[in-house]
Amino acid sequence: MGNCCKCQSESTQSLPRQSSNASIKSTPRTPQKTKDIDREEFAKQCLERHNEYRAKHKVQPLKLSAELSAFSQDWADQLAKTQTVDHRPNNKYGENLWWRSCRGSGCESFKVHGGDAVDDWYGEIVKYKFGTEPKNLDAGHLTQVLWATSEYLGVGLARSGDSTIVVCNYNPPGNYKGEFAEMVPPVGGWKDKPTPTKRPGMGFAAASETTELFAKETLRIHNEYRAKHGVPALSLDAEVSKFAQAWADHLAEKNQFVHRNNSPYGENIFWSSASASAKMMCDSWYGEEAGYNYDVDPFKSGAGLKSGHFTQMVWKQSKSLGVGRAFTKSGAMIAVANYSPRGNIIGQFTANVMPVGKRR
């Protein structure tokens, strides 16, 4: 329905602690000397920041809902427990997710402000053109924050190790196809309210680009990143793409987001609540590079595979790429990338995952 966060990913062999794409930010901050986070105070801060921004755009203020906050808190606790950042399946409310971590000295007292997530979401305003129907949800957090007919806000907050997870739910939900021009006014509101576009159905539209073009763009971006790491380019393989497409179709039909069991190939999968570009998908995967230690095997060190999308993308011995993409009935996009030979093999990371600008 109104799921707003642009994308969530699940990497080969393990779930990541952050998603990419840009929808969830992890900007390091100076730790504050407060150990515990007061959830009630945090929720009030979050509500206030939402309404500060909504006032700038002349839309009604949100009201904090205890019931909706309990709903949000339940999911935040689940994400913290599983160390994932994924949308709640079949959510009838709008939803924004946010993640931030602190590493190093002083992080035992690290604290975030209730407005931090909202500030990051509102920052997407630089990507958004008011008065038009967007081609994608690059600014999906922003539009849900400002959606004119949303009335109630729920806020959930949880900690997982060095990470803080925030879940906000909105009722009624936003981000309906055909209603953006009317429901997301610019700063100062509408002087002459635009004519709303006809709403063809719930959820966001599929991408205009074909799956073939999507696959070619996915290949191009992969090879740009691989070149940075001094490893050979991949080539598109029709057989591997057929394999990837079959799994993407299966996931879309079943409305699931899981890896194929016993796959002979490496696999990255991607989910977006609406159509997403190949660049958005690949950038989300490659964004895990920031947390990767090139000097140690992640399995042998005990760290686990937290950068599995990235490592599969640049795995030196992988030669072929297959890409599949499908859409659920609600308009969500699921993409599957398969790699041959497969990557992310225990004991082979240091020989196959090269630092930027270096060759082995």
Coordinates of C-alpha atoms in Angstrom, one line a residue:
M1 CA 0.0 0.0 0.0
G2 CA 1.9 3.0 1.2
N3 CA 5.3 1.4 2.0
C4 CA 7.6 4.3 1.4
C5 CA 11.2 3.2 1.9
K6 CA 12.6 2.7 -1.5
C7 CA 14.3 -0.5 -1.2
Q8 CA 15.4 -3.4 0.9
S9 CA 18.0 -6.0 0.1
E10 CA 19.0 -9.4 1.3
S11 CA 22.6 -10.5 0.6
T12 CA 23.9 -13.9 -0.4
Q13 CA 24.1 -16.3 2.6
S14 CA 23.2 -13.7 5.3
L15 CA 21.1 -10.7 6.0
P16 CA 22.7 -7.3 6.0
R17 CA 22.5 -4.9 8.9
Q18 CA 21.7 -2.0 6.6
S19 CA 19.9 -1.5 3.4
S20 CA 21.1 0.7 0.9
N21 CA 19.9 2.4 -1.7
A22 CA 19.9 5.3 0.0
S23 CA 16.8 4.9 1.8
I24 CA 18.4 4.3 5.1
K25 CA 21.3 6.4 6.2
S26 CA 24.1 5.7 8.6
T27 CA 25.9 9.0 9.2
P28 CA 28.4 8.8 12.0
R29 CA 27.6 11.3 14.8
T30 CA 29.5 12.5 17.9
P31 CA 28.3 10.3 20.7
Q32 CA 26.2 11.9 23.4
K33 CA 26.7 11.1 27.0
T34 CA 23.3 9.4 27.5
K35 CA 23.0 5.7 27.8
D36 CA 19.3 5.1 27.6
I37 CA 16.9 6.3 25.0
D38 CA 13.5 7.5 26.3
R39 CA 11.1 6.1 23.8
E40 CA 8.3 8.4 24.8
E41 CA 10.5 11.5 24.5
F42 CA 11.9 10.2 21.2
A43 CA 8.5 9.7 19.7
K44 CA 7.5 13.3 20.7
Q45 CA 10.7 14.6 19.1
C46 CA 9.9 12.6 15.9
L47 CA 6.3 13.9 15.8
E48 CA 7.5 17.5 16.3
R49 CA 10.0 17.3 13.5
H50 CA 7.4 15.7 11.2
N51 CA 5.0 18.6 11.9
E52 CA 7.7 21.3 11.5
Y53 CA 8.3 20.1 8.0
R54 CA 4.6 19.5 7.2
A55 CA 3.9 23.1 8.4
K56 CA 6.4 24.4 5.8
H57 CA 4.3 22.7 3.1
K58 CA 0.9 23.8 4.5
V59 CA -0.4 20.3 5.3
Q60 CA -2.2 19.2 8.4
P61 CA -0.1 18.2 11.4
L62 CA 0.1 14.5 12.4
K63 CA -1.1 13.2 15.7
L64 CA 0.8 10.5 17.7
S65 CA -1.2 7.3 18.0
A66 CA -0.4 4.9 20.9
E67 CA -1.9 2.0 19.0
L68 CA 0.2 2.7 15.8
S69 CA 3.3 3.3 17.9
A70 CA 2.9 -0.1 19.5
F71 CA 2.6 -1.6 16.0
S72 CA 5.8 0.3 15.0
Q73 CA 7.6 -0.8 18.1
D74 CA 6.8 -4.4 17.6
W75 CA 8.4 -4.3 14.1
A76 CA 11.4 -2.3 15.3
D77 CA 12.0 -4.9 18.0
Q78 CA 11.8 -7.7 15.4
L79 CA 14.3 -5.9 13.1
A80 CA 16.7 -5.4 16.0
K81 CA 16.4 -9.1 17.0
T82 CA 17.1 -10.3 13.4
Q83 CA 19.6 -7.5 12.6
T84 CA 17.7 -6.7 9.3
V85 CA 16.2 -3.6 7.9
D86 CA 13.1 -4.9 5.9
H87 CA 9.6 -3.7 5.6
R88 CA 6.8 -5.4 7.4
P89 CA 5.0 -7.8 4.9
N90 CA 1.5 -6.9 4.0
N91 CA 1.5 -3.7 6.0
K92 CA -1.7 -1.7 5.7
Y93 CA 0.0 1.4 6.9
G94 CA 2.6 3.7 5.3
E95 CA 6.1 2.9 6.6
N96 CA 9.5 4.6 6.7
L97 CA 12.5 2.8 8.1
W98 CA 15.8 4.3 9.3
W99 CA 19.1 2.9 10.6
R100 CA 22.2 4.4 12.1
S101 CA 25.2 3.0 13.8
C102 CA 28.1 4.3 15.9
R103 CA 31.4 2.6 16.1
G104 CA 34.4 3.4 18.2
S105 CA 35.0 4.8 21.7
G106 CA 32.1 6.5 23.4
C107 CA 29.5 4.5 21.5
E108 CA 28.2 2.8 24.6
S109 CA 26.6 6.2 25.4
F110 CA 25.6 7.0 21.8
K111 CA 22.1 8.6 21.5
V112 CA 20.0 9.7 18.5
H113 CA 17.4 12.5 18.5
G114 CA 13.9 11.8 17.4
G115 CA 14.2 14.3 14.6
D116 CA 17.3 12.7 13.0
A117 CA 15.5 10.2 10.9
V118 CA 13.0 12.8 9.8
D119 CA 15.8 15.1 8.8
D120 CA 17.3 12.4 6.6
W121 CA 14.0 11.6 5.0
Y122 CA 13.2 15.3 4.3
G123 CA 16.7 15.6 2.8
E124 CA 15.3 13.8 -0.3
I125 CA 13.6 17.0 -1.3
V126 CA 16.6 17.7 -3.5
K127 CA 15.5 14.7 -5.6
Y128 CA 11.8 15.6 -5.9
K129 CA 10.0 17.7 -8.4
F130 CA 6.7 19.0 -7.0
G131 CA 3.6 19.1 -9.0
T132 CA 4.4 16.0 -11.1
E133 CA 4.0 12.3 -10.8
P134 CA 7.4 10.8 -10.0
K135 CA 8.9 8.0 -12.2
N136 CA 10.2 6.2 -9.1
L137 CA 10.3 6.6 -5.4
D138 CA 13.8 8.1 -5.0
A139 CA 12.1 10.6 -2.6
G140 CA 9.6 8.1 -1.1
H141 CA 10.5 8.9 2.5
L142 CA 10.0 12.6 1.8
T143 CA 6.6 12.1 0.1
Q144 CA 5.3 9.9 3.0
V145 CA 6.5 12.5 5.5
L146 CA 4.5 15.2 3.7
W147 CA 1.5 13.2 2.4
A148 CA -1.4 15.5 2.9
T149 CA -4.1 13.0 4.0
S150 CA -1.9 11.1 6.5
E151 CA -3.3 11.9 10.0
Y152 CA -1.6 9.6 12.5
L153 CA 2.0 8.7 13.2
G154 CA 3.4 5.7 15.1
V155 CA 7.0 5.6 16.2
G156 CA 9.1 2.5 17.1
L157 CA 12.7 2.6 18.3
A158 CA 15.1 -0.3 19.0
R159 CA 18.8 -0.9 19.5
S160 CA 20.9 -3.8 18.2
G161 CA 24.5 -3.7 19.2
D162 CA 26.0 -0.5 17.8
S163 CA 22.9 0.2 15.7
T164 CA 19.7 2.2 16.2
I165 CA 16.6 1.3 14.2
V166 CA 13.6 3.6 13.8
V167 CA 10.2 2.5 12.3
C168 CA 7.5 5.1 11.5
N169 CA 4.0 4.1 10.4
Y170 CA 1.4 6.4 8.9
N171 CA -2.3 6.2 8.8
P172 CA -3.8 6.7 6.2
P173 CA -0.8 5.6 4.2
G174 CA 0.7 7.8 1.4
N175 CA 2.6 7.2 -1.9
Y176 CA -0.4 6.2 -4.1
K177 CA 0.2 6.3 -7.8
G178 CA -1.6 9.1 -9.5
E179 CA -1.9 11.3 -6.3
F180 CA 1.6 12.7 -5.8
A181 CA 0.9 16.0 -7.5
E182 CA -2.1 16.7 -5.3
M183 CA -0.9 15.2 -2.0
V184 CA 2.7 16.5 -1.8
P185 CA 2.7 20.3 -2.0
P186 CA 5.8 22.4 -2.3
V187 CA 7.1 24.7 0.5
G188 CA 4.4 27.3 1.1
G189 CA 1.7 25.0 -0.2
W190 CA -0.1 25.3 -3.5
K191 CA -1.1 28.7 -4.8
D192 CA -3.1 27.1 -7.5
K193 CA -3.9 23.6 -6.5
P194 CA -3.0 21.2 -9.4
T195 CA -5.6 19.0 -10.9
P196 CA -5.1 15.5 -9.4
T197 CA -4.2 12.8 -11.8
K198 CA -6.5 9.8 -12.1
R199 CA -5.7 7.0 -9.7
P200 CA -5.6 3.7 -11.5
G201 CA -5.0 1.5 -8.4
M202 CA -3.2 1.1 -5.2
G203 CA 0.6 1.0 -5.1
F204 CA 3.2 2.5 -7.4
A205 CA 3.7 1.9 -11.1
A206 CA 6.1 -0.5 -12.7
A207 CA 9.2 0.9 -14.4
S208 CA 8.9 2.2 -18.0
E209 CA 12.1 0.5 -18.9
T210 CA 12.0 -3.1 -20.1
T211 CA 13.6 -5.9 -18.2
E212 CA 16.1 -6.3 -21.0
L213 CA 17.2 -2.7 -20.6
F214 CA 17.2 -3.1 -16.9
A215 CA 19.5 -6.1 -17.2
K216 CA 21.9 -4.2 -19.6
E217 CA 22.1 -1.3 -17.2
T218 CA 22.7 -3.7 -14.3
L219 CA 25.6 -5.2 -16.2
R220 CA 27.0 -1.8 -17.0
I221 CA 27.0 -0.6 -13.5
H222 CA 28.4 -3.9 -12.2
N223 CA 31.3 -3.6 -14.6
E224 CA 31.9 0.1 -13.6
Y225 CA 32.3 -1.0 -10.0
R226 CA 34.4 -4.1 -10.9
A227 CA 36.8 -1.9 -12.9
K228 CA 37.4 0.2 -9.8
H229 CA 38.5 -3.0 -8.0
G230 CA 40.7 -4.2 -10.9
V231 CA 38.7 -7.4 -11.7
P232 CA 37.5 -8.5 -15.1
A233 CA 34.1 -7.4 -16.5
L234 CA 31.1 -9.7 -16.4
S235 CA 29.0 -10.6 -19.4
L236 CA 25.3 -11.2 -19.6
D237 CA 24.4 -14.8 -20.0
A238 CA 21.0 -15.8 -21.5
E239 CA 20.8 -19.1 -19.6
V240 CA 21.6 -17.5 -16.2
S241 CA 19.2 -14.7 -16.9
K242 CA 16.4 -17.2 -17.6
F243 CA 17.2 -18.8 -14.3
A244 CA 17.1 -15.4 -12.5
Q245 CA 13.9 -14.4 -14.2
A246 CA 12.2 -17.7 -13.2
W247 CA 13.0 -17.0 -9.5
A248 CA 11.9 -13.3 -9.8
D249 CA 8.6 -14.4 -11.2
H250 CA 8.1 -17.0 -8.5
L251 CA 8.9 -14.5 -5.7
A252 CA 6.5 -11.9 -7.2
E253 CA 3.7 -14.4 -7.6
K254 CA 4.1 -15.7 -4.0
N255 CA 4.8 -12.2 -2.7
Q256 CA 8.0 -13.5 -1.0
F257 CA 11.6 -12.2 -0.6
V258 CA 13.9 -15.2 -0.1
H259 CA 16.8 -16.9 -1.8
R260 CA 16.4 -19.9 -4.1
N261 CA 17.5 -23.0 -2.2
N262 CA 20.4 -25.1 -3.6
S263 CA 21.1 -22.6 -6.4
P264 CA 24.2 -23.4 -8.5
Y265 CA 24.9 -19.7 -8.9
G266 CA 25.7 -16.8 -6.6
E267 CA 22.7 -14.6 -5.9
N268 CA 21.8 -11.1 -4.9
I269 CA 18.1 -10.2 -4.5
F270 CA 16.5 -6.8 -4.2
W271 CA 13.0 -5.6 -3.2
S272 CA 11.4 -2.2 -3.7
S273 CA 8.0 -1.1 -2.7
A274 CA 7.8 0.5 -6.2
S275 CA 9.7 0.5 -9.4
A276 CA 13.4 1.1 -8.9
S277 CA 16.2 1.7 -11.3
A278 CA 19.1 -0.6 -11.9
K279 CA 21.4 2.1 -10.5
M280 CA 19.4 2.3 -7.3
M281 CA 19.6 -1.4 -6.9
C282 CA 23.4 -1.7 -7.7
D283 CA 24.3 1.3 -5.6
S284 CA 22.5 -0.2 -2.7
W285 CA 24.5 -3.3 -2.9
Y286 CA 27.8 -1.6 -3.5
G287 CA 27.1 0.7 -0.6
E288 CA 28.0 -2.2 1.7
E289 CA 31.7 -1.7 0.6
A290 CA 32.0 1.0 3.3
G291 CA 31.8 -1.7 6.0
Y292 CA 34.0 -4.3 4.4
N293 CA 37.4 -5.3 5.8
Y294 CA 39.6 -6.4 2.9
D295 CA 42.3 -7.9 5.1
V296 CA 40.3 -10.7 6.7
D297 CA 37.9 -13.4 5.6
P298 CA 34.5 -12.4 7.1
F299 CA 33.7 -15.9 8.0
K300 CA 37.0 -16.8 9.5
S301 CA 37.0 -13.6 11.5
G302 CA 33.6 -14.4 12.9
A303 CA 32.2 -11.1 11.5
G304 CA 29.8 -12.9 9.2
L305 CA 28.7 -11.8 5.7
K306 CA 27.4 -8.3 6.3
S307 CA 28.6 -7.0 2.9
G308 CA 27.5 -10.0 0.8
H309 CA 25.9 -8.0 -2.0
F310 CA 29.1 -6.0 -2.5
T311 CA 31.5 -8.9 -2.3
Q312 CA 29.4 -10.9 -4.9
M313 CA 29.3 -7.9 -7.2
V314 CA 33.1 -7.6 -7.3
W315 CA 34.0 -11.3 -6.9
K316 CA 37.0 -11.8 -9.2
Q317 CA 36.3 -15.3 -10.4
S318 CA 32.7 -14.6 -11.4
K319 CA 32.4 -14.2 -15.1
S320 CA 28.7 -14.3 -16.1
L321 CA 25.7 -12.4 -14.9
G322 CA 22.0 -13.1 -15.2
V323 CA 19.2 -10.6 -14.3
G324 CA 15.5 -11.1 -13.7
R325 CA 12.9 -8.7 -12.6
A326 CA 9.1 -9.0 -11.8
F327 CA 6.4 -7.0 -10.1
T328 CA 3.9 -8.1 -7.4
K329 CA 0.2 -7.4 -7.7
S330 CA 0.6 -4.4 -5.4
G331 CA 3.3 -2.9 -7.7
A332 CA 6.4 -3.9 -5.6
M333 CA 9.5 -4.8 -7.6
I334 CA 11.6 -7.8 -7.1
A335 CA 14.9 -8.3 -8.9
V336 CA 17.3 -11.2 -8.9
A337 CA 20.9 -11.2 -10.0
N338 CA 22.7 -14.5 -10.4
Y339 CA 26.5 -15.0 -10.9
S340 CA 28.6 -17.7 -12.4
P341 CA 30.8 -19.0 -11.0
R342 CA 29.3 -18.1 -7.7
G343 CA 31.1 -15.9 -5.2
N344 CA 31.2 -15.5 -1.4
I345 CA 33.0 -18.8 -0.8
I346 CA 34.5 -19.3 2.6
G347 CA 38.3 -19.0 2.6
Q348 CA 38.5 -17.2 -0.8
F349 CA 37.5 -13.6 0.0
T350 CA 41.0 -12.1 0.2
A351 CA 41.9 -13.6 -3.2
N352 CA 38.7 -12.5 -4.9
V353 CA 37.6 -9.2 -3.3
M354 CA 40.2 -6.5 -4.2
P355 CA 40.5 -3.0 -2.6
V356 CA 39.8 -0.1 -4.9
G357 CA 42.7 0.6 -7.2
K358 CA 44.5 -2.6 -6.4
R359 CA 45.0 -5.9 -8.3
R360 CA 46.1 -9.3 -7.0

